Amino acid sequence: MLKLYNTLTRKIEEFKSLKPGKVGMYTCGPTVYDYTHIGHLRKYIGDDILKKVLRANGFEVHHVMNITDVGHLTSDEDSGDDKMEKGAKEQNRTVWEVAKFFEDYFFKSTNAVNIERADIVCRATEHIGAQVKLIKLLEKNGLTYITPHAVYFDTTKFPKYGQLSGQKLEDKKVGSRSDVFVDKAKKHSADFALWFFTVGHFKDHTMRWSSPWGEGFPGWHIECSAMSMEYLGESFDIHTGGIDHIGIHHENEIAQSEGATGKQFVKFWVHHDFLNLDKEKMSKSKKNFLRLEDIVGKSLPAGRQGFDPLALRYLYLTGHYRSEMAFSFESLTGAQSALNNLRDEIRLWDQPKEVVAQYWQRFLEAANDDLNIPKALAVLWELVKSEIPSSDKSATLLEMDKILGLGLEEYIGKKVEVPEEVQKLIDARENARKSRDFKRSDDLRKEIKKLGYEIEDNTSGYKIRKL
Ligand code: AMP
Ligand code: ZN
């Protein structure tokens, strides 16, 4: 039985899908104005794990993720500039070029850490019609008002506003910085834009469409309501996002969707905590971020290449998704060496035969306990160290890896192939060891290392790894 923490009820609950055996899941995707960083990857790996745990429980998952390519202002509370337009200006490219470049970059990064692509990836700019339709419905239901700058959602007309974060409407503060765009005609600070007009501050906005209210572009939140309901229906099972989305973006999505349909929008809200760097959330806007290249390209002591992207995935599996994680190269080094050890072990295993229920069940139980993957990983290591036949270990491990996504299959039973000249040195070293000439054996080990292979003795002989 899968249990998940539901932000909406603030409780760990048994997961039950709306339709038997099927799960509709929506993920807020990236705003494609800058590089995907490894903090984003933690969050999308978290979604990937959730999806795979659902599958391990027999659910068929229909997963939808959006791409925000318009309407997300520098402040989530509708003040400032459009992030896309700002990014385009800074990079001297068109908004469309910026969107395409960073969307491609996003998928390059997610592919490298084995994140499975959503079944449907939908761009806000390609769903303007659905967003306009939804705004019209909200207008018909008396939930909107218009200022010279925008069409707003009137939060005071939606009594349930604040249910997700537990905030009261009266407690919402107005964003009053004077250096950025703030619409003074907004009636309540919690009200949010559904449609911005391309006038005043936004008169030069490149992305613009006609609408019943005038030319403009959609606010950020409406895209997620419109597209999730288009692909998953008016009510669906799971919506995910980072914890930063709870108070504004997701609250607004609920208001828009439930304000339009009168039905419950989402049953389970799953939120992931952050990856921090130097005690702060790793973030694009603060420019304190590391990209995948920064870790893959990192030069390491002894001429070693940088880290494997999957070491990052392994690192993320060691923390619970509802706890923040501090990034450090020390912890990544630890993850890399754990992953190397795991790969080395399984190279010696036989091809898969039987899944061992005792280990698999305990692994799944941990995963089902609000995605306690660190505990599941501990069960994996118990399996590795156990005395059961290696063919059964292989089968069980592969089942576990359907959730973990470490790409372990390609290592099972694959002894490292070494060139002839290296093999000769290895044999010579074995002979030296047998005749207890440890000085020579050590010199040969160093020579082997120079040729790009690391040799390590163990109880059953030696292990060899390509550096
Ligand atoms: P953005 O493109 O900034 O809208 O972010 C996309 C997703 O990544 C959101 O769900 C954010 O909550 C999440 N995110 C951004 N920064 C981090 C971080 N440092 N750690 C974990 N998740 C993050
Ligand atoms: Zn969203």
Short mmCIF file of C-alpha atoms and ligand atoms in Angstrom, two decimals:
data_model
loop_
_atom_site.label_atom_id
_atom_site.label_comp_id
_atom_site.label_asym_id
_atom_site.label_seq_id
_atom_site.Cartn_x
_atom_site.Cartn_y
_atom_site.Cartn_z
CA MET A 1 0.00 0.00 0.00
CA LEU A 2 1.46 3.31 -1.13
CA LYS A 3 1.33 6.19 1.33
CA LEU A 4 2.12 9.76 0.35
CA TYR A 5 2.25 13.07 2.16
CA ASN A 6 -0.52 15.26 0.78
CA THR A 7 0.18 18.99 1.17
CA LEU A 8 -3.54 19.68 0.89
CA THR A 9 -4.51 17.65 3.97
CA ARG A 10 -1.11 17.97 5.69
CA LYS A 11 -1.19 14.25 6.33
CA ILE A 12 0.41 11.08 5.07
CA GLU A 13 -2.45 9.27 3.36
CA GLU A 14 -3.03 6.02 1.59
CA PHE A 15 -2.87 6.70 -2.12
CA LYS A 16 -6.04 5.77 -3.98
CA SER A 17 -6.51 6.73 -7.61
CA LEU A 18 -9.70 8.28 -8.94
CA LYS A 19 -9.99 5.61 -11.63
CA PRO A 20 -8.99 2.05 -10.77
CA GLY A 21 -5.45 1.23 -11.85
CA LYS A 22 -4.83 4.58 -13.55
CA VAL A 23 -3.11 7.73 -12.34
CA GLY A 24 -3.18 11.17 -13.91
CA MET A 25 -0.13 13.18 -12.81
CA TYR A 26 0.81 16.75 -13.65
CA THR A 27 4.20 18.33 -13.08
CA CYS A 28 5.00 22.03 -13.27
CA GLY A 29 7.79 22.18 -15.80
CA PRO A 30 10.67 24.62 -16.21
CA THR A 31 10.50 28.27 -17.16
CA VAL A 32 12.84 28.14 -20.13
CA TYR A 33 14.73 31.43 -19.87
CA ASP A 34 17.97 30.12 -18.41
CA TYR A 35 19.95 26.94 -17.83
CA THR A 36 18.53 23.96 -15.98
CA HIS A 37 20.61 23.50 -12.84
CA ILE A 38 21.20 20.52 -10.61
CA GLY A 39 18.59 21.84 -8.13
CA HIS A 40 15.91 21.45 -10.81
CA LEU A 41 17.25 17.98 -11.47
CA ARG A 42 16.69 16.99 -7.85
CA LYS A 43 13.04 17.93 -8.21
CA TYR A 44 12.48 16.21 -11.54
CA ILE A 45 14.29 13.08 -10.34
CA GLY A 46 11.87 13.16 -7.40
CA ASP A 47 8.91 13.15 -9.82
CA ASP A 48 10.52 10.37 -11.81
CA ILE A 49 10.87 8.23 -8.68
CA LEU A 50 7.25 8.91 -7.72
CA LYS A 51 6.09 7.85 -11.18
CA LYS A 52 8.09 4.65 -11.02
CA VAL A 53 6.91 3.81 -7.50
CA LEU A 54 3.33 4.22 -8.73
CA ARG A 55 4.10 1.80 -11.55
CA ALA A 56 5.66 -0.70 -9.13
CA ASN A 57 2.31 -0.61 -7.34
CA GLY A 58 0.54 -1.62 -10.54
CA PHE A 59 -0.72 1.81 -11.65
CA GLU A 60 -0.61 2.94 -15.21
CA VAL A 61 0.62 6.54 -15.03
CA HIS A 62 -0.35 9.23 -17.51
CA HIS A 63 2.15 12.02 -16.93
CA VAL A 64 1.85 15.56 -18.25
CA MET A 65 4.44 18.31 -17.87
CA ASN A 66 4.26 21.88 -19.13
CA ILE A 67 6.96 24.16 -20.45
CA THR A 68 6.56 27.76 -19.29
CA ASP A 69 7.60 29.90 -22.23
CA VAL A 70 5.52 33.00 -21.53
CA GLY A 71 3.95 34.96 -18.68
CA HIS A 72 6.16 34.09 -15.69
CA LEU A 73 7.19 37.41 -14.18
CA THR A 74 10.34 37.91 -12.14
CA SER A 75 8.20 37.84 -9.04
CA ASP A 76 5.70 35.01 -8.75
CA GLU A 77 3.26 37.66 -7.49
CA ASP A 78 2.84 39.36 -10.86
CA SER A 79 5.30 42.18 -10.51
CA GLY A 80 8.46 42.85 -12.46
CA ASP A 81 9.27 41.70 -15.99
CA ASP A 82 8.45 38.62 -17.97
CA LYS A 83 11.37 36.24 -17.35
CA MET A 84 11.43 35.12 -20.98
CA GLU A 85 11.55 38.65 -22.42
CA LYS A 86 14.19 39.66 -19.88
CA GLY A 87 16.26 36.57 -20.74
CA ALA A 88 15.99 37.36 -24.46
CA LYS A 89 17.15 40.95 -23.94
CA GLU A 90 20.11 39.88 -21.80
CA GLN A 91 21.17 37.23 -24.28
CA ASN A 92 20.47 39.23 -27.39
CA ARG A 93 18.26 36.54 -28.84
CA THR A 94 14.56 36.35 -29.66
CA VAL A 95 12.26 34.97 -27.00
CA TRP A 96 11.49 32.02 -29.27
CA GLU A 97 15.19 31.22 -29.66
CA VAL A 98 15.69 31.46 -25.93
CA ALA A 99 12.73 29.15 -25.27
CA LYS A 100 13.91 26.55 -27.76
CA PHE A 101 17.53 26.63 -26.57
CA PHE A 102 16.73 26.21 -22.88
CA GLU A 103 14.00 23.65 -23.46
CA ASP A 104 16.50 21.52 -25.39
CA TYR A 105 19.03 22.06 -22.63
CA PHE A 106 16.47 20.95 -20.05
CA PHE A 107 15.85 17.65 -21.84
CA LYS A 108 19.56 17.08 -22.44
CA SER A 109 20.09 17.41 -18.68
CA THR A 110 17.10 15.29 -17.68
CA ASN A 111 18.08 12.55 -20.17
CA ALA A 112 21.58 12.41 -18.71
CA VAL A 113 20.19 11.54 -15.27
CA ASN A 114 17.72 8.98 -16.63
CA ILE A 115 14.56 11.01 -16.10
CA GLU A 116 11.83 9.58 -18.25
CA ARG A 117 10.10 12.17 -20.39
CA ALA A 118 6.47 12.90 -19.53
CA ASP A 119 3.90 11.31 -21.85
CA ILE A 120 2.78 14.79 -22.82
CA VAL A 121 5.02 17.85 -22.78
CA CYS A 122 2.96 20.96 -23.46
CA ARG A 123 4.09 24.52 -24.07
CA ALA A 124 2.10 27.47 -22.76
CA THR A 125 2.47 29.37 -26.05
CA GLU A 126 0.86 26.48 -27.91
CA HIS A 127 -2.21 26.45 -25.66
CA ILE A 128 -3.32 30.07 -25.69
CA GLY A 129 -6.81 29.10 -26.90
CA ALA A 130 -7.39 26.78 -23.92
CA GLN A 131 -6.23 29.51 -21.54
CA VAL A 132 -8.53 32.13 -23.06
CA LYS A 133 -11.42 29.68 -22.84
CA LEU A 134 -10.76 29.11 -19.16
CA ILE A 135 -10.52 32.83 -18.42
CA LYS A 136 -13.86 33.32 -20.20
CA LEU A 137 -15.42 30.71 -17.94
CA LEU A 138 -14.02 32.42 -14.85
CA GLU A 139 -15.41 35.71 -16.14
CA LYS A 140 -18.82 34.10 -16.65
CA ASN A 141 -18.66 32.78 -13.07
CA GLY A 142 -18.06 36.33 -11.81
CA LEU A 143 -14.55 35.68 -10.55
CA THR A 144 -12.62 38.27 -12.57
CA TYR A 145 -12.18 42.02 -12.93
CA ILE A 146 -10.30 44.17 -15.38
CA THR A 147 -7.82 47.03 -14.84
CA PRO A 148 -6.03 48.99 -17.57
CA HIS A 149 -3.16 46.50 -17.19
CA ALA A 150 -4.69 43.07 -16.87
CA VAL A 151 -7.62 40.74 -16.29
CA TYR A 152 -7.42 39.56 -12.70
CA PHE A 153 -8.73 36.67 -10.68
CA ASP A 154 -10.65 38.11 -7.74
CA THR A 155 -9.50 35.99 -4.81
CA THR A 156 -12.04 37.54 -2.45
CA LYS A 157 -14.79 35.85 -4.51
CA PHE A 158 -13.26 32.41 -3.99
CA PRO A 159 -13.86 31.57 -0.31
CA LYS A 160 -11.58 28.53 -0.33
CA TYR A 161 -8.55 30.59 -1.38
CA GLY A 162 -5.55 29.60 0.76
CA GLN A 163 -6.56 25.98 1.39
CA LEU A 164 -3.27 24.52 0.19
CA SER A 165 -0.90 26.68 2.18
CA GLY A 166 -3.26 27.43 5.04
CA GLN A 167 -2.73 31.19 4.60
CA LYS A 168 -5.54 33.59 5.28
CA LEU A 169 -6.33 36.11 2.59
CA GLU A 170 -5.96 38.98 5.09
CA ASP A 171 -2.35 37.95 5.76
CA LYS A 172 -1.20 38.37 2.18
CA LYS A 173 1.10 41.35 1.83
CA VAL A 174 1.29 43.62 -1.20
CA GLY A 175 4.53 43.43 -3.16
CA SER A 176 5.34 47.14 -3.02
CA ARG A 177 8.84 47.48 -4.46
CA SER A 178 8.92 50.67 -6.44
CA ASP A 179 11.61 49.61 -8.93
CA VAL A 180 9.46 47.00 -10.61
CA PHE A 181 6.12 46.87 -12.34
CA VAL A 182 3.26 46.66 -9.84
CA ASP A 183 -0.34 47.23 -10.91
CA LYS A 184 -1.75 49.75 -8.41
CA ALA A 185 -5.29 49.03 -9.62
CA LYS A 186 -5.18 45.50 -8.32
CA LYS A 187 -7.88 45.23 -5.65
CA HIS A 188 -6.26 42.71 -3.36
CA SER A 189 -2.62 41.72 -3.09
CA ALA A 190 -3.49 38.04 -3.52
CA ASP A 191 -5.36 38.70 -6.79
CA PHE A 192 -3.38 37.51 -9.75
CA ALA A 193 -3.28 38.20 -13.46
CA LEU A 194 -4.99 35.86 -15.87
CA TRP A 195 -4.24 38.00 -18.91
CA PHE A 196 -1.79 40.93 -19.21
CA PHE A 197 -2.40 43.66 -21.77
CA THR A 198 0.48 44.72 -23.98
CA VAL A 199 0.23 48.31 -22.80
CA GLY A 200 2.34 50.49 -20.51
CA HIS A 201 5.12 48.43 -18.95
CA PHE A 202 4.44 45.58 -21.38
CA LYS A 203 3.88 47.62 -24.54
CA ASP A 204 6.97 46.16 -26.25
CA HIS A 205 6.28 42.57 -25.24
CA THR A 206 7.11 40.36 -28.21
CA MET A 207 4.85 37.45 -27.39
CA ARG A 208 1.28 38.67 -27.81
CA TRP A 209 -2.07 37.30 -28.89
CA SER A 210 -5.52 38.76 -29.41
CA SER A 211 -8.18 37.97 -26.86
CA PRO A 212 -11.75 39.05 -26.02
CA TRP A 213 -10.25 41.58 -23.55
CA GLY A 214 -7.54 43.00 -25.79
CA GLU A 215 -4.14 42.08 -27.11
CA GLY A 216 -1.79 40.59 -24.56
CA PHE A 217 -0.36 37.45 -23.06
CA PRO A 218 -1.45 35.01 -20.37
CA GLY A 219 -0.41 35.17 -16.72
CA TRP A 220 1.78 32.34 -15.51
CA HIS A 221 -0.72 30.35 -13.44
CA ILE A 222 -3.49 29.95 -15.99
CA GLU A 223 -1.38 27.76 -18.29
CA CYS A 224 -1.09 25.01 -15.70
CA SER A 225 -4.82 24.93 -14.97
CA ALA A 226 -5.74 25.01 -18.66
CA MET A 227 -3.26 22.40 -19.84
CA SER A 228 -3.58 19.98 -16.92
CA MET A 229 -7.37 19.92 -17.28
CA GLU A 230 -7.13 19.63 -21.05
CA TYR A 231 -5.01 16.48 -20.84
CA LEU A 232 -6.04 14.95 -17.51
CA GLY A 233 -9.62 16.08 -17.02
CA GLU A 234 -11.20 18.50 -14.54
CA SER A 235 -10.17 16.33 -11.57
CA PHE A 236 -7.02 14.28 -11.49
CA ASP A 237 -4.85 12.37 -9.04
CA ILE A 238 -1.45 13.97 -8.44
CA HIS A 239 0.10 17.39 -8.97
CA THR A 240 3.77 17.92 -8.18
CA GLY A 241 6.07 20.90 -7.78
CA GLY A 242 8.75 22.44 -5.61
CA ILE A 243 7.76 23.78 -2.19
CA ASP A 244 8.15 27.32 -3.54
CA HIS A 245 4.98 26.78 -5.55
CA ILE A 246 2.70 26.01 -2.61
CA GLY A 247 1.85 29.54 -1.49
CA ILE A 248 1.18 31.23 -4.80
CA HIS A 249 1.33 29.22 -8.00
CA HIS A 250 -0.49 26.13 -6.80
CA GLU A 251 -2.92 28.09 -4.67
CA ASN A 252 -3.77 30.06 -7.80
CA GLU A 253 -4.08 26.95 -9.93
CA ILE A 254 -6.64 25.57 -7.46
CA ALA A 255 -8.59 28.85 -7.44
CA GLN A 256 -8.70 29.01 -11.25
CA SER A 257 -9.59 25.37 -11.80
CA GLU A 258 -12.11 24.95 -9.01
CA GLY A 259 -13.51 28.43 -9.68
CA ALA A 260 -14.22 27.32 -13.23
CA THR A 261 -15.50 23.78 -12.71
CA GLY A 262 -16.80 23.72 -9.15
CA LYS A 263 -15.08 20.34 -8.75
CA GLN A 264 -12.04 19.30 -6.76
CA PHE A 265 -9.04 19.97 -9.02
CA VAL A 266 -6.37 17.65 -7.59
CA LYS A 267 -6.55 14.92 -4.98
CA PHE A 268 -2.88 14.68 -3.97
CA TRP A 269 -0.41 17.56 -3.93
CA VAL A 270 3.20 16.38 -3.70
CA HIS A 271 5.90 18.97 -3.03
CA HIS A 272 9.65 18.52 -3.12
CA ASP A 273 12.10 20.36 -0.93
CA PHE A 274 15.13 22.19 -2.31
CA LEU A 275 18.71 21.53 -3.12
CA ASN A 276 20.78 24.19 -1.40
CA LEU A 277 24.17 25.59 -2.20
CA ASP A 278 25.98 27.48 0.53
CA LYS A 279 22.87 27.32 2.73
CA GLU A 280 20.69 29.00 0.10
CA LYS A 281 18.24 27.55 -2.40
CA MET A 282 20.12 26.92 -5.63
CA SER A 283 18.41 29.28 -8.04
CA LYS A 284 18.56 30.74 -11.50
CA SER A 285 17.49 34.18 -10.41
CA LYS A 286 20.18 34.39 -7.70
CA LYS A 287 22.72 32.96 -10.15
CA ASN A 288 24.09 30.62 -7.49
CA PHE A 289 23.76 27.44 -9.42
CA LEU A 290 25.71 24.55 -10.84
CA ARG A 291 24.80 22.92 -14.10
CA LEU A 292 25.34 19.32 -15.03
CA GLU A 293 28.42 20.35 -17.06
CA ASP A 294 29.92 21.87 -13.93
CA ILE A 295 30.01 18.48 -12.30
CA VAL A 296 30.68 16.34 -15.37
CA GLY A 297 33.49 18.63 -16.48
CA LYS A 298 35.00 19.07 -13.05
CA SER A 299 38.64 18.13 -13.06
CA LEU A 300 39.49 15.82 -10.23
CA PRO A 301 42.79 14.93 -8.58
CA ALA A 302 45.00 12.36 -10.31
CA GLY A 303 43.83 13.39 -13.75
CA ARG A 304 40.45 11.72 -13.25
CA GLN A 305 37.47 12.83 -15.29
CA GLY A 306 34.57 14.59 -13.62
CA PHE A 307 31.52 13.01 -12.08
CA ASP A 308 29.06 10.72 -13.77
CA PRO A 309 25.60 12.37 -14.06
CA LEU A 310 24.18 9.22 -12.48
CA ALA A 311 26.31 9.82 -9.38
CA LEU A 312 24.16 12.93 -8.94
CA ARG A 313 21.05 10.80 -9.23
CA TYR A 314 22.52 8.40 -6.66
CA LEU A 315 23.24 11.33 -4.34
CA TYR A 316 19.63 12.51 -4.55
CA LEU A 317 18.39 9.02 -3.70
CA THR A 318 20.20 9.29 -0.37
CA GLY A 319 17.95 12.09 0.89
CA HIS A 320 14.20 12.18 1.50
CA TYR A 321 12.28 14.35 -0.97
CA ARG A 322 10.62 16.36 1.81
CA SER A 323 13.90 17.37 3.41
CA GLU A 324 16.22 19.96 2.02
CA MET A 325 19.60 18.76 0.85
CA ALA A 326 22.87 20.66 0.94
CA PHE A 327 24.98 20.11 -2.13
CA SER A 328 28.70 19.55 -1.71
CA PHE A 329 31.38 18.00 -3.85
CA GLU A 330 32.31 15.82 -0.86
CA SER A 331 28.87 14.23 -0.80
CA LEU A 332 28.92 13.84 -4.58
CA THR A 333 32.30 12.12 -4.31
CA GLY A 334 30.78 9.74 -1.78
CA ALA A 335 27.86 9.04 -4.12
CA GLN A 336 30.20 8.46 -7.05
CA SER A 337 32.26 5.96 -5.10
CA ALA A 338 29.14 4.13 -3.85
CA LEU A 339 27.90 3.90 -7.42
CA ASN A 340 31.30 2.67 -8.63
CA ASN A 341 31.34 0.01 -5.92
CA LEU A 342 27.85 -1.09 -6.85
CA ARG A 343 28.78 -1.35 -10.52
CA ASP A 344 31.96 -3.27 -9.67
CA GLU A 345 30.02 -5.74 -7.54
CA ILE A 346 27.41 -6.47 -10.13
CA ARG A 347 29.91 -6.93 -12.92
CA LEU A 348 30.73 -10.20 -11.19
CA TRP A 349 27.12 -11.39 -10.99
CA ASP A 350 25.35 -13.95 -13.16
CA GLN A 351 22.47 -13.05 -15.44
CA PRO A 352 19.07 -12.54 -13.72
CA LYS A 353 16.88 -15.45 -12.62
CA GLU A 354 14.46 -15.12 -9.69
CA VAL A 355 13.37 -12.00 -7.83
CA VAL A 356 13.81 -12.65 -4.11
CA ALA A 357 10.59 -11.58 -2.44
CA GLN A 358 12.19 -11.04 0.95
CA TYR A 359 14.39 -8.21 -0.37
CA TRP A 360 12.05 -6.85 -3.00
CA GLN A 361 9.11 -6.59 -0.59
CA ARG A 362 11.15 -4.71 1.98
CA PHE A 363 12.50 -2.40 -0.70
CA LEU A 364 9.00 -1.65 -1.98
CA GLU A 365 7.65 -1.20 1.54
CA ALA A 366 10.26 1.51 2.13
CA ALA A 367 9.50 3.17 -1.20
CA ASN A 368 5.78 3.00 -0.40
CA ASP A 369 6.33 4.71 2.93
CA ASP A 370 6.07 8.24 1.53
CA LEU A 371 8.94 7.48 -0.86
CA ASN A 372 11.54 6.58 1.74
CA ILE A 373 14.19 5.91 -0.89
CA PRO A 374 17.18 6.22 1.50
CA LYS A 375 15.74 3.26 3.40
CA ALA A 376 15.08 1.38 0.16
CA LEU A 377 18.69 1.98 -0.83
CA ALA A 378 19.82 0.40 2.45
CA VAL A 379 17.82 -2.72 1.53
CA LEU A 380 19.56 -2.74 -1.85
CA TRP A 381 22.95 -2.81 -0.14
CA GLU A 382 21.79 -5.63 2.14
CA LEU A 383 20.92 -7.55 -1.00
CA VAL A 384 24.34 -6.84 -2.51
CA LYS A 385 26.12 -8.07 0.61
CA SER A 386 23.88 -11.14 1.07
CA GLU A 387 24.87 -14.73 0.39
CA ILE A 388 22.06 -15.58 -2.04
CA PRO A 389 22.93 -16.74 -5.58
CA SER A 390 24.10 -13.87 -7.74
CA SER A 391 21.56 -14.63 -10.47
CA ASP A 392 18.79 -13.97 -7.93
CA LYS A 393 20.55 -10.87 -6.73
CA SER A 394 20.64 -9.66 -10.33
CA ALA A 395 16.92 -10.22 -10.85
CA THR A 396 16.01 -8.47 -7.59
CA LEU A 397 18.36 -5.57 -8.22
CA LEU A 398 16.92 -4.99 -11.68
CA GLU A 399 13.44 -4.81 -10.18
CA MET A 400 14.70 -2.22 -7.69
CA ASP A 401 16.42 -0.28 -10.44
CA LYS A 402 13.13 0.12 -12.31
CA ILE A 403 12.42 2.61 -9.51
CA LEU A 404 15.91 3.95 -8.83
CA GLY A 405 16.82 4.47 -12.48
CA LEU A 406 20.58 4.04 -12.08
CA GLY A 407 20.94 2.16 -15.37
CA LEU A 408 22.47 -0.85 -13.60
CA GLU A 409 21.36 -3.41 -16.17
CA GLU A 410 24.25 -2.67 -18.48
CA TYR A 411 26.77 -3.55 -15.75
CA ILE A 412 25.43 -6.92 -14.67
CA GLY A 413 27.87 -9.68 -15.57
CA LYS A 414 29.90 -7.27 -17.72
CA LYS A 415 33.48 -7.78 -16.75
CA VAL A 416 35.62 -4.82 -17.75
CA GLU A 417 37.23 -5.43 -21.11
CA VAL A 418 40.83 -4.35 -21.14
CA PRO A 419 43.27 -3.97 -24.03
CA GLU A 420 45.87 -6.68 -24.45
CA GLU A 421 48.78 -4.60 -23.16
CA VAL A 422 46.86 -3.86 -19.96
CA GLN A 423 45.89 -7.50 -19.54
CA LYS A 424 49.57 -8.45 -19.77
CA LEU A 425 50.39 -6.04 -16.96
CA ILE A 426 47.49 -7.41 -14.91
CA ASP A 427 48.76 -10.98 -15.36
CA ALA A 428 52.29 -9.92 -14.47
CA ARG A 429 50.94 -8.24 -11.36
CA GLU A 430 49.02 -11.36 -10.37
CA ASN A 431 52.23 -13.39 -10.71
CA ALA A 432 54.16 -10.84 -8.65
CA ARG A 433 51.48 -11.00 -5.98
CA LYS A 434 51.51 -14.75 -5.92
CA SER A 435 55.27 -14.75 -5.43
CA ARG A 436 54.78 -12.09 -2.74
CA ASP A 437 56.83 -9.47 -4.62
CA PHE A 438 54.69 -6.59 -3.37
CA LYS A 439 57.02 -3.86 -4.57
CA ARG A 440 56.74 -5.08 -8.17
CA SER A 441 53.01 -5.67 -7.80
CA ASP A 442 52.59 -2.07 -6.63
CA ASP A 443 54.71 -0.68 -9.47
CA LEU A 444 52.62 -2.62 -11.97
CA ARG A 445 49.43 -1.26 -10.39
CA LYS A 446 50.73 2.27 -10.97
CA GLU A 447 51.60 1.44 -14.58
CA ILE A 448 48.10 0.05 -15.12
CA LYS A 449 46.64 3.23 -13.67
CA LYS A 450 48.65 5.33 -16.12
CA LEU A 451 46.91 3.42 -18.91
CA GLY A 452 43.51 4.37 -17.47
CA TYR A 453 42.55 1.35 -15.34
CA GLU A 454 42.34 0.96 -11.62
CA ILE A 455 42.94 -2.43 -10.08
CA GLU A 456 41.85 -3.32 -6.59
CA ASP A 457 42.31 -6.59 -4.72
CA ASN A 458 39.41 -8.31 -3.05
CA THR A 459 38.68 -11.69 -1.48
CA SER A 460 37.79 -13.33 -4.79
CA GLY A 461 40.83 -11.99 -6.66
CA TYR A 462 40.81 -8.47 -8.08
CA LYS A 463 38.43 -5.89 -9.50
CA ILE A 464 39.35 -3.70 -12.44
CA ARG A 465 37.72 -0.38 -13.26
CA LYS A 466 38.15 1.93 -16.24
CA LEU A 467 38.99 5.39 -15.04
P1 AMP B 1 11.54 27.10 -12.43
O1 AMP B 1 12.01 26.78 -13.82
O2 AMP B 1 12.39 28.06 -11.72
O3 AMP B 1 10.07 27.47 -12.41
O4 AMP B 1 11.68 25.78 -11.58
C1 AMP B 1 11.18 24.54 -12.00
C2 AMP B 1 10.98 23.62 -10.82
O5 AMP B 1 12.23 23.36 -10.16
C3 AMP B 1 10.05 24.18 -9.75
O6 AMP B 1 9.16 23.15 -9.32
C4 AMP B 1 10.96 24.60 -8.63
O7 AMP B 1 10.34 24.46 -7.40
C5 AMP B 1 12.09 23.58 -8.78
N1 AMP B 1 13.36 24.11 -8.24
C6 AMP B 1 13.95 25.28 -8.52
N2 AMP B 1 15.10 25.43 -7.81
C7 AMP B 1 15.24 24.30 -7.07
C8 AMP B 1 16.21 23.83 -6.12
N3 AMP B 1 17.28 24.54 -5.80
N4 AMP B 1 16.03 22.62 -5.56
C9 AMP B 1 14.96 21.86 -5.89
N5 AMP B 1 13.99 22.25 -6.76
C10 AMP B 1 14.12 23.46 -7.35
ZN ZN B 2 2.51 25.07 -12.79
#
